Amino acid sequence: MNKENQKVWLVTGTSKGLGLHLIKLLLSQGHKVIATSRNTDALEKEITSFKENLFPVKLDITSDTAVKKAIDESIEKLGRIDVVVNNAGYSLVGSMEEMTDAEFRATMDVNLFGTVNIIRNMMPHLRKQQSGHIINISSNAGYIGFEKAASYNAAKFALIGISEALAQEVINFGIKVTVVAPGQFRTEFMNSINYVKNRIEVYGVDEAEKMWTKFSGTQPGDPDKLSKILVQISEMEQPPLHLLLGPDTYELVTQKRAEEDAEFEKWKSLTLSTDFD
């Protein structure tokens, strides 16, 4: 790869799952990768080739101070960051009643506020460059509420709204924004699911845990194909703002939209009855 086409990527959550698949692809293509993880030792063991372009950063993205320091030091070392992929996250399974305040907030801290910390501290650099692409990894759970996944839904729904607002704020600075909603891809994600500790039998969390554990390793989506698509959109002059990935996600989201349209139409008379006469 010539230097003109080489980009500097910052990817969060890279020691396993989609993040690891993505950075392996980027390194093989000659890009420079700032790879953040809570466990950089595990990350470096996974990377056996093209290590000269890998810049691992041990980082807790829930710490705004730590994020700012990591980004500033990375810019100082490499000069710029062209593409940011907010990928770090995990799911908490359990009903609203079962979730403790600490469990709910921890999910939001990683899945939502960690991404916000990255965006907030990247913006001064991207605005100065007058270029860049921020890719936020949401989920089909960002469009559809699923039982026993309320905290994950809350974070992933929020990422879509944040991405829509951010895209409007940064368009005049030459910065692009894409929010990606993958379905079920064959990564380690299922094995990193957290389950509520205080369980109430009627909600069936024990059965859910058995089901998701059994499902792990059989997901239909190919994470290498997903990674290639992320690279593909990073090269577009006008990338999508919203990108659904996976036939399962497309079917679920389009069906949900049709059901919403029907519900809105059903209650239209009430909706339009609220203005002063």
Short mmCIF file of C-alpha atoms in Angstrom, two decimals:
data_model
loop_
_atom_site.label_atom_id
_atom_site.label_comp_id
_atom_site.label_asym_id
_atom_site.label_seq_id
_atom_site.Cartn_x
_atom_site.Cartn_y
_atom_site.Cartn_z
CA MET A 1 0.00 0.00 0.00
CA ASN A 2 1.33 3.44 -0.88
CA LYS A 3 1.28 6.17 1.76
CA GLU A 4 -1.40 8.09 -0.10
CA ASN A 5 -3.91 5.29 0.51
CA GLN A 6 -2.71 4.38 4.00
CA LYS A 7 -5.03 5.52 6.77
CA VAL A 8 -4.76 5.65 10.53
CA TRP A 9 -7.63 3.83 12.21
CA LEU A 10 -8.63 3.96 15.87
CA VAL A 11 -10.70 0.91 16.86
CA THR A 12 -12.05 0.21 20.34
CA GLY A 13 -12.69 -3.24 21.81
CA THR A 14 -10.08 -5.11 19.78
CA SER A 15 -8.91 -8.08 21.86
CA LYS A 16 -11.66 -10.32 20.45
CA GLY A 17 -14.80 -10.39 18.34
CA LEU A 18 -15.47 -7.97 15.49
CA GLY A 19 -12.76 -5.57 16.66
CA LEU A 20 -10.08 -8.25 16.33
CA HIS A 21 -11.31 -9.37 12.90
CA LEU A 22 -11.31 -5.76 11.72
CA ILE A 23 -7.82 -4.83 12.87
CA LYS A 24 -6.33 -8.01 11.39
CA LEU A 25 -7.83 -7.02 8.03
CA LEU A 26 -6.63 -3.42 8.33
CA LEU A 27 -3.09 -4.47 9.21
CA SER A 28 -3.00 -6.93 6.30
CA GLN A 29 -3.98 -4.07 3.97
CA GLY A 30 -1.17 -1.83 5.23
CA HIS A 31 -3.14 0.59 7.39
CA LYS A 32 -1.93 1.85 10.76
CA VAL A 33 -4.15 0.79 13.66
CA ILE A 34 -4.51 2.27 17.11
CA ALA A 35 -6.16 -0.66 18.87
CA THR A 36 -7.67 -0.06 22.28
CA SER A 37 -8.49 -2.77 24.77
CA ARG A 38 -8.64 -3.30 28.49
CA ASN A 39 -6.36 -6.29 27.89
CA THR A 40 -3.59 -5.43 25.42
CA ASP A 41 -1.64 -8.57 26.35
CA ALA A 42 -4.45 -10.73 24.96
CA LEU A 43 -4.64 -8.48 21.91
CA GLU A 44 -0.93 -8.69 21.09
CA LYS A 45 -0.98 -12.49 21.38
CA GLU A 46 -3.62 -12.57 18.65
CA ILE A 47 -1.59 -10.45 16.22
CA THR A 48 1.18 -12.43 14.57
CA SER A 49 1.73 -10.42 11.37
CA PHE A 50 2.18 -6.78 10.37
CA LYS A 51 2.93 -5.76 13.96
CA GLU A 52 4.91 -2.73 12.83
CA ASN A 53 1.64 -0.91 12.08
CA LEU A 54 -0.12 -1.94 15.29
CA PHE A 55 -0.27 0.56 18.15
CA PRO A 56 -1.99 -1.15 21.10
CA VAL A 57 -3.39 1.12 23.80
CA LYS A 58 -4.58 -0.18 27.14
CA LEU A 59 -7.68 1.89 27.74
CA ASP A 60 -10.81 2.03 29.85
CA ILE A 61 -13.11 3.98 27.53
CA THR A 62 -15.45 4.81 30.42
CA SER A 63 -12.78 7.20 31.76
CA ASP A 64 -12.99 10.51 29.91
CA THR A 65 -9.56 11.55 31.23
CA ALA A 66 -7.94 8.32 30.05
CA VAL A 67 -9.59 8.60 26.64
CA LYS A 68 -8.37 12.17 26.13
CA LYS A 69 -4.82 11.19 27.09
CA ALA A 70 -4.81 8.17 24.77
CA ILE A 71 -6.13 10.13 21.79
CA ASP A 72 -3.79 13.09 22.31
CA GLU A 73 -0.77 10.79 22.61
CA SER A 74 -1.81 8.82 19.53
CA ILE A 75 -2.18 11.99 17.46
CA GLU A 76 1.20 13.21 18.68
CA LYS A 77 2.81 9.91 17.65
CA LEU A 78 1.05 9.30 14.33
CA GLY A 79 0.06 12.80 13.27
CA ARG A 80 -3.58 12.09 12.53
CA ILE A 81 -6.49 9.68 12.86
CA ASP A 82 -8.63 9.14 9.78
CA VAL A 83 -11.24 6.57 10.81
CA VAL A 84 -12.71 5.94 14.26
CA VAL A 85 -14.64 2.73 14.94
CA ASN A 86 -16.54 2.70 18.22
CA ASN A 87 -16.89 -1.04 18.61
CA ALA A 88 -16.39 -1.83 22.32
CA GLY A 89 -19.45 -3.17 24.10
CA TYR A 90 -21.20 -6.03 25.79
CA SER A 91 -24.72 -7.17 26.54
CA LEU A 92 -26.51 -7.63 29.87
CA VAL A 93 -29.38 -10.13 29.87
CA GLY A 94 -32.11 -9.82 32.46
CA SER A 95 -35.47 -8.16 33.01
CA MET A 96 -35.79 -4.54 34.13
CA GLU A 97 -36.99 -5.73 37.52
CA GLU A 98 -33.97 -7.96 38.03
CA MET A 99 -31.30 -5.45 36.97
CA THR A 100 -29.56 -3.58 39.74
CA ASP A 101 -28.75 0.10 39.35
CA ALA A 102 -25.05 -0.79 39.14
CA GLU A 103 -25.60 -3.42 36.43
CA PHE A 104 -27.71 -1.08 34.29
CA ARG A 105 -25.28 1.82 34.64
CA ALA A 106 -22.24 -0.35 33.86
CA THR A 107 -23.87 -1.42 30.59
CA MET A 108 -24.57 2.19 29.66
CA ASP A 109 -21.05 3.28 30.63
CA VAL A 110 -19.40 0.88 28.20
CA ASN A 111 -21.92 0.78 25.36
CA LEU A 112 -22.89 4.45 25.33
CA PHE A 113 -20.76 6.79 27.43
CA GLY A 114 -17.52 5.14 26.33
CA THR A 115 -18.43 5.93 22.73
CA VAL A 116 -19.39 9.48 23.71
CA ASN A 117 -15.99 9.92 25.39
CA ILE A 118 -14.21 8.81 22.22
CA ILE A 119 -16.26 11.11 19.98
CA ARG A 120 -15.96 14.12 22.26
CA ASN A 121 -12.19 13.86 22.48
CA MET A 122 -11.70 13.03 18.80
CA MET A 123 -13.69 16.00 17.52
CA PRO A 124 -11.08 18.76 18.08
CA HIS A 125 -8.57 16.77 16.02
CA LEU A 126 -10.98 15.80 13.25
CA ARG A 127 -12.33 19.35 13.05
CA LYS A 128 -8.78 20.68 12.73
CA GLN A 129 -8.06 18.13 9.98
CA GLN A 130 -11.35 18.98 8.24
CA SER A 131 -11.72 15.27 7.56
CA GLY A 132 -12.44 11.92 9.17
CA HIS A 133 -15.04 9.18 9.44
CA ILE A 134 -16.70 8.10 12.67
CA ILE A 135 -18.27 4.63 12.55
CA ASN A 136 -20.45 3.71 15.51
CA ILE A 137 -21.35 0.05 15.97
CA SER A 138 -24.95 -0.24 17.14
CA SER A 139 -27.08 -3.35 16.63
CA ASN A 140 -30.47 -4.49 15.42
CA ALA A 141 -31.19 -4.00 19.15
CA GLY A 142 -30.80 -0.29 18.39
CA TYR A 143 -33.97 -0.42 16.31
CA ILE A 144 -35.99 -3.11 18.08
CA GLY A 145 -36.63 -3.57 21.79
CA PHE A 146 -35.97 -7.13 22.93
CA GLU A 147 -37.15 -8.56 26.24
CA LYS A 148 -34.45 -9.12 28.85
CA ALA A 149 -32.11 -6.69 27.02
CA ALA A 150 -33.40 -3.28 28.13
CA SER A 151 -30.06 -1.73 29.11
CA TYR A 152 -28.43 -2.91 25.87
CA ASN A 153 -31.42 -1.63 23.89
CA ALA A 154 -31.21 1.72 25.64
CA ALA A 155 -27.54 2.15 24.75
CA LYS A 156 -27.85 0.94 21.16
CA PHE A 157 -30.99 3.03 20.46
CA ALA A 158 -29.08 6.03 21.84
CA LEU A 159 -26.12 5.40 19.52
CA ILE A 160 -28.40 5.74 16.52
CA GLY A 161 -29.80 9.04 17.77
CA ILE A 162 -26.34 10.35 18.65
CA SER A 163 -25.04 9.39 15.21
CA GLU A 164 -27.90 11.20 13.46
CA ALA A 165 -27.32 14.36 15.50
CA LEU A 166 -23.53 14.18 15.14
CA ALA A 167 -23.75 13.80 11.36
CA GLN A 168 -25.58 17.13 11.15
CA GLU A 169 -23.10 18.85 13.48
CA VAL A 170 -19.96 17.79 11.62
CA ILE A 171 -20.96 17.79 7.95
CA ASN A 172 -19.49 21.25 7.39
CA PHE A 173 -16.11 20.07 8.69
CA GLY A 174 -15.74 17.31 6.10
CA ILE A 175 -16.39 14.61 8.71
CA LYS A 176 -18.57 11.61 7.89
CA VAL A 177 -20.66 9.53 10.29
CA THR A 178 -22.05 6.03 9.88
CA VAL A 179 -24.00 3.98 12.42
CA VAL A 180 -23.84 0.26 11.70
CA ALA A 181 -26.45 -2.20 12.96
CA PRO A 182 -25.18 -5.78 12.67
CA GLY A 183 -27.27 -8.84 13.36
CA GLN A 184 -25.87 -12.14 14.60
CA PHE A 185 -22.25 -12.56 13.51
CA ARG A 186 -20.03 -15.49 14.48
CA THR A 187 -17.72 -13.84 17.00
CA GLU A 188 -16.97 -14.20 20.71
CA PHE A 189 -19.78 -11.77 21.57
CA MET A 190 -22.15 -14.44 22.84
CA ASN A 191 -19.48 -15.70 25.22
CA SER A 192 -19.06 -12.23 26.73
CA ILE A 193 -22.73 -11.70 27.57
CA ASN A 194 -23.32 -10.75 31.20
CA TYR A 195 -26.37 -12.07 33.02
CA VAL A 196 -28.13 -10.45 35.96
CA LYS A 197 -27.04 -11.87 39.31
CA ASN A 198 -30.37 -11.52 41.09
CA ARG A 199 -32.77 -13.68 39.12
CA ILE A 200 -36.54 -14.00 39.44
CA GLU A 201 -37.65 -17.35 38.09
CA VAL A 202 -40.68 -16.13 36.12
CA TYR A 203 -38.48 -14.09 33.75
CA GLY A 204 -36.61 -17.17 32.55
CA VAL A 205 -33.05 -15.84 32.56
CA ASP A 206 -31.63 -19.30 33.31
CA GLU A 207 -33.26 -20.63 30.13
CA ALA A 208 -32.07 -17.59 28.17
CA GLU A 209 -28.50 -18.19 29.30
CA LYS A 210 -28.65 -21.81 28.15
CA MET A 211 -30.09 -20.75 24.79
CA TRP A 212 -27.49 -18.04 24.06
CA THR A 213 -24.65 -20.27 25.20
CA LYS A 214 -25.84 -23.00 22.84
CA PHE A 215 -26.25 -20.50 20.00
CA SER A 216 -22.65 -19.26 20.30
CA GLY A 217 -20.59 -20.43 17.36
CA THR A 218 -23.58 -21.00 15.10
CA GLN A 219 -24.40 -17.39 14.17
CA PRO A 220 -24.97 -16.98 10.41
CA GLY A 221 -22.97 -13.78 9.88
CA ASP A 222 -19.35 -13.80 8.68
CA PRO A 223 -17.32 -11.22 10.66
CA ASP A 224 -14.65 -11.06 7.95
CA LYS A 225 -17.28 -9.96 5.42
CA LEU A 226 -18.52 -7.37 7.90
CA SER A 227 -14.97 -6.08 8.36
CA LYS A 228 -14.49 -5.75 4.60
CA ILE A 229 -17.70 -3.71 4.38
CA LEU A 230 -16.44 -1.32 7.08
CA VAL A 231 -13.29 -0.75 5.03
CA GLN A 232 -15.41 -0.33 1.90
CA ILE A 233 -17.59 2.41 3.39
CA SER A 234 -14.50 4.19 4.76
CA GLU A 235 -13.39 4.66 1.15
CA MET A 236 -16.69 6.16 -0.05
CA GLU A 237 -17.12 9.85 -0.79
CA GLN A 238 -20.69 9.63 0.50
CA PRO A 239 -21.03 6.66 2.87
CA PRO A 240 -24.41 5.72 4.35
CA LEU A 241 -25.47 7.29 7.62
CA HIS A 242 -27.43 4.15 8.54
CA LEU A 243 -26.19 0.71 7.53
CA LEU A 244 -28.01 -2.51 8.41
CA LEU A 245 -25.77 -5.59 8.17
CA GLY A 246 -27.10 -9.13 7.91
CA PRO A 247 -30.28 -10.59 6.38
CA ASP A 248 -31.62 -11.15 9.91
CA THR A 249 -31.29 -7.47 10.76
CA TYR A 250 -32.82 -6.33 7.47
CA GLU A 251 -35.85 -8.56 7.96
CA LEU A 252 -36.35 -7.63 11.62
CA VAL A 253 -35.99 -3.87 11.14
CA THR A 254 -38.11 -3.58 8.00
CA GLN A 255 -40.85 -5.66 9.64
CA LYS A 256 -40.70 -3.45 12.74
CA ARG A 257 -41.00 -0.31 10.58
CA ALA A 258 -44.07 -1.72 8.82
CA GLU A 259 -45.69 -2.54 12.17
CA GLU A 260 -44.92 0.97 13.46
CA ASP A 261 -46.42 2.58 10.37
CA ALA A 262 -49.59 0.54 10.84
CA GLU A 263 -49.80 1.48 14.53
CA PHE A 264 -49.26 5.19 13.78
CA GLU A 265 -52.02 5.09 11.19
CA LYS A 266 -54.39 3.27 13.56
CA TRP A 267 -54.10 6.02 16.16
CA LYS A 268 -53.80 8.92 13.70
CA SER A 269 -57.06 10.54 14.84
CA LEU A 270 -55.72 10.87 18.39
CA THR A 271 -52.34 12.06 17.14
CA LEU A 272 -53.89 14.89 15.11
CA SER A 273 -56.34 15.98 17.83
CA THR A 274 -53.95 17.87 20.09
CA ASP A 275 -53.77 21.41 18.66
CA PHE A 276 -55.92 24.31 19.87
CA ASP A 277 -59.23 24.53 17.99
#
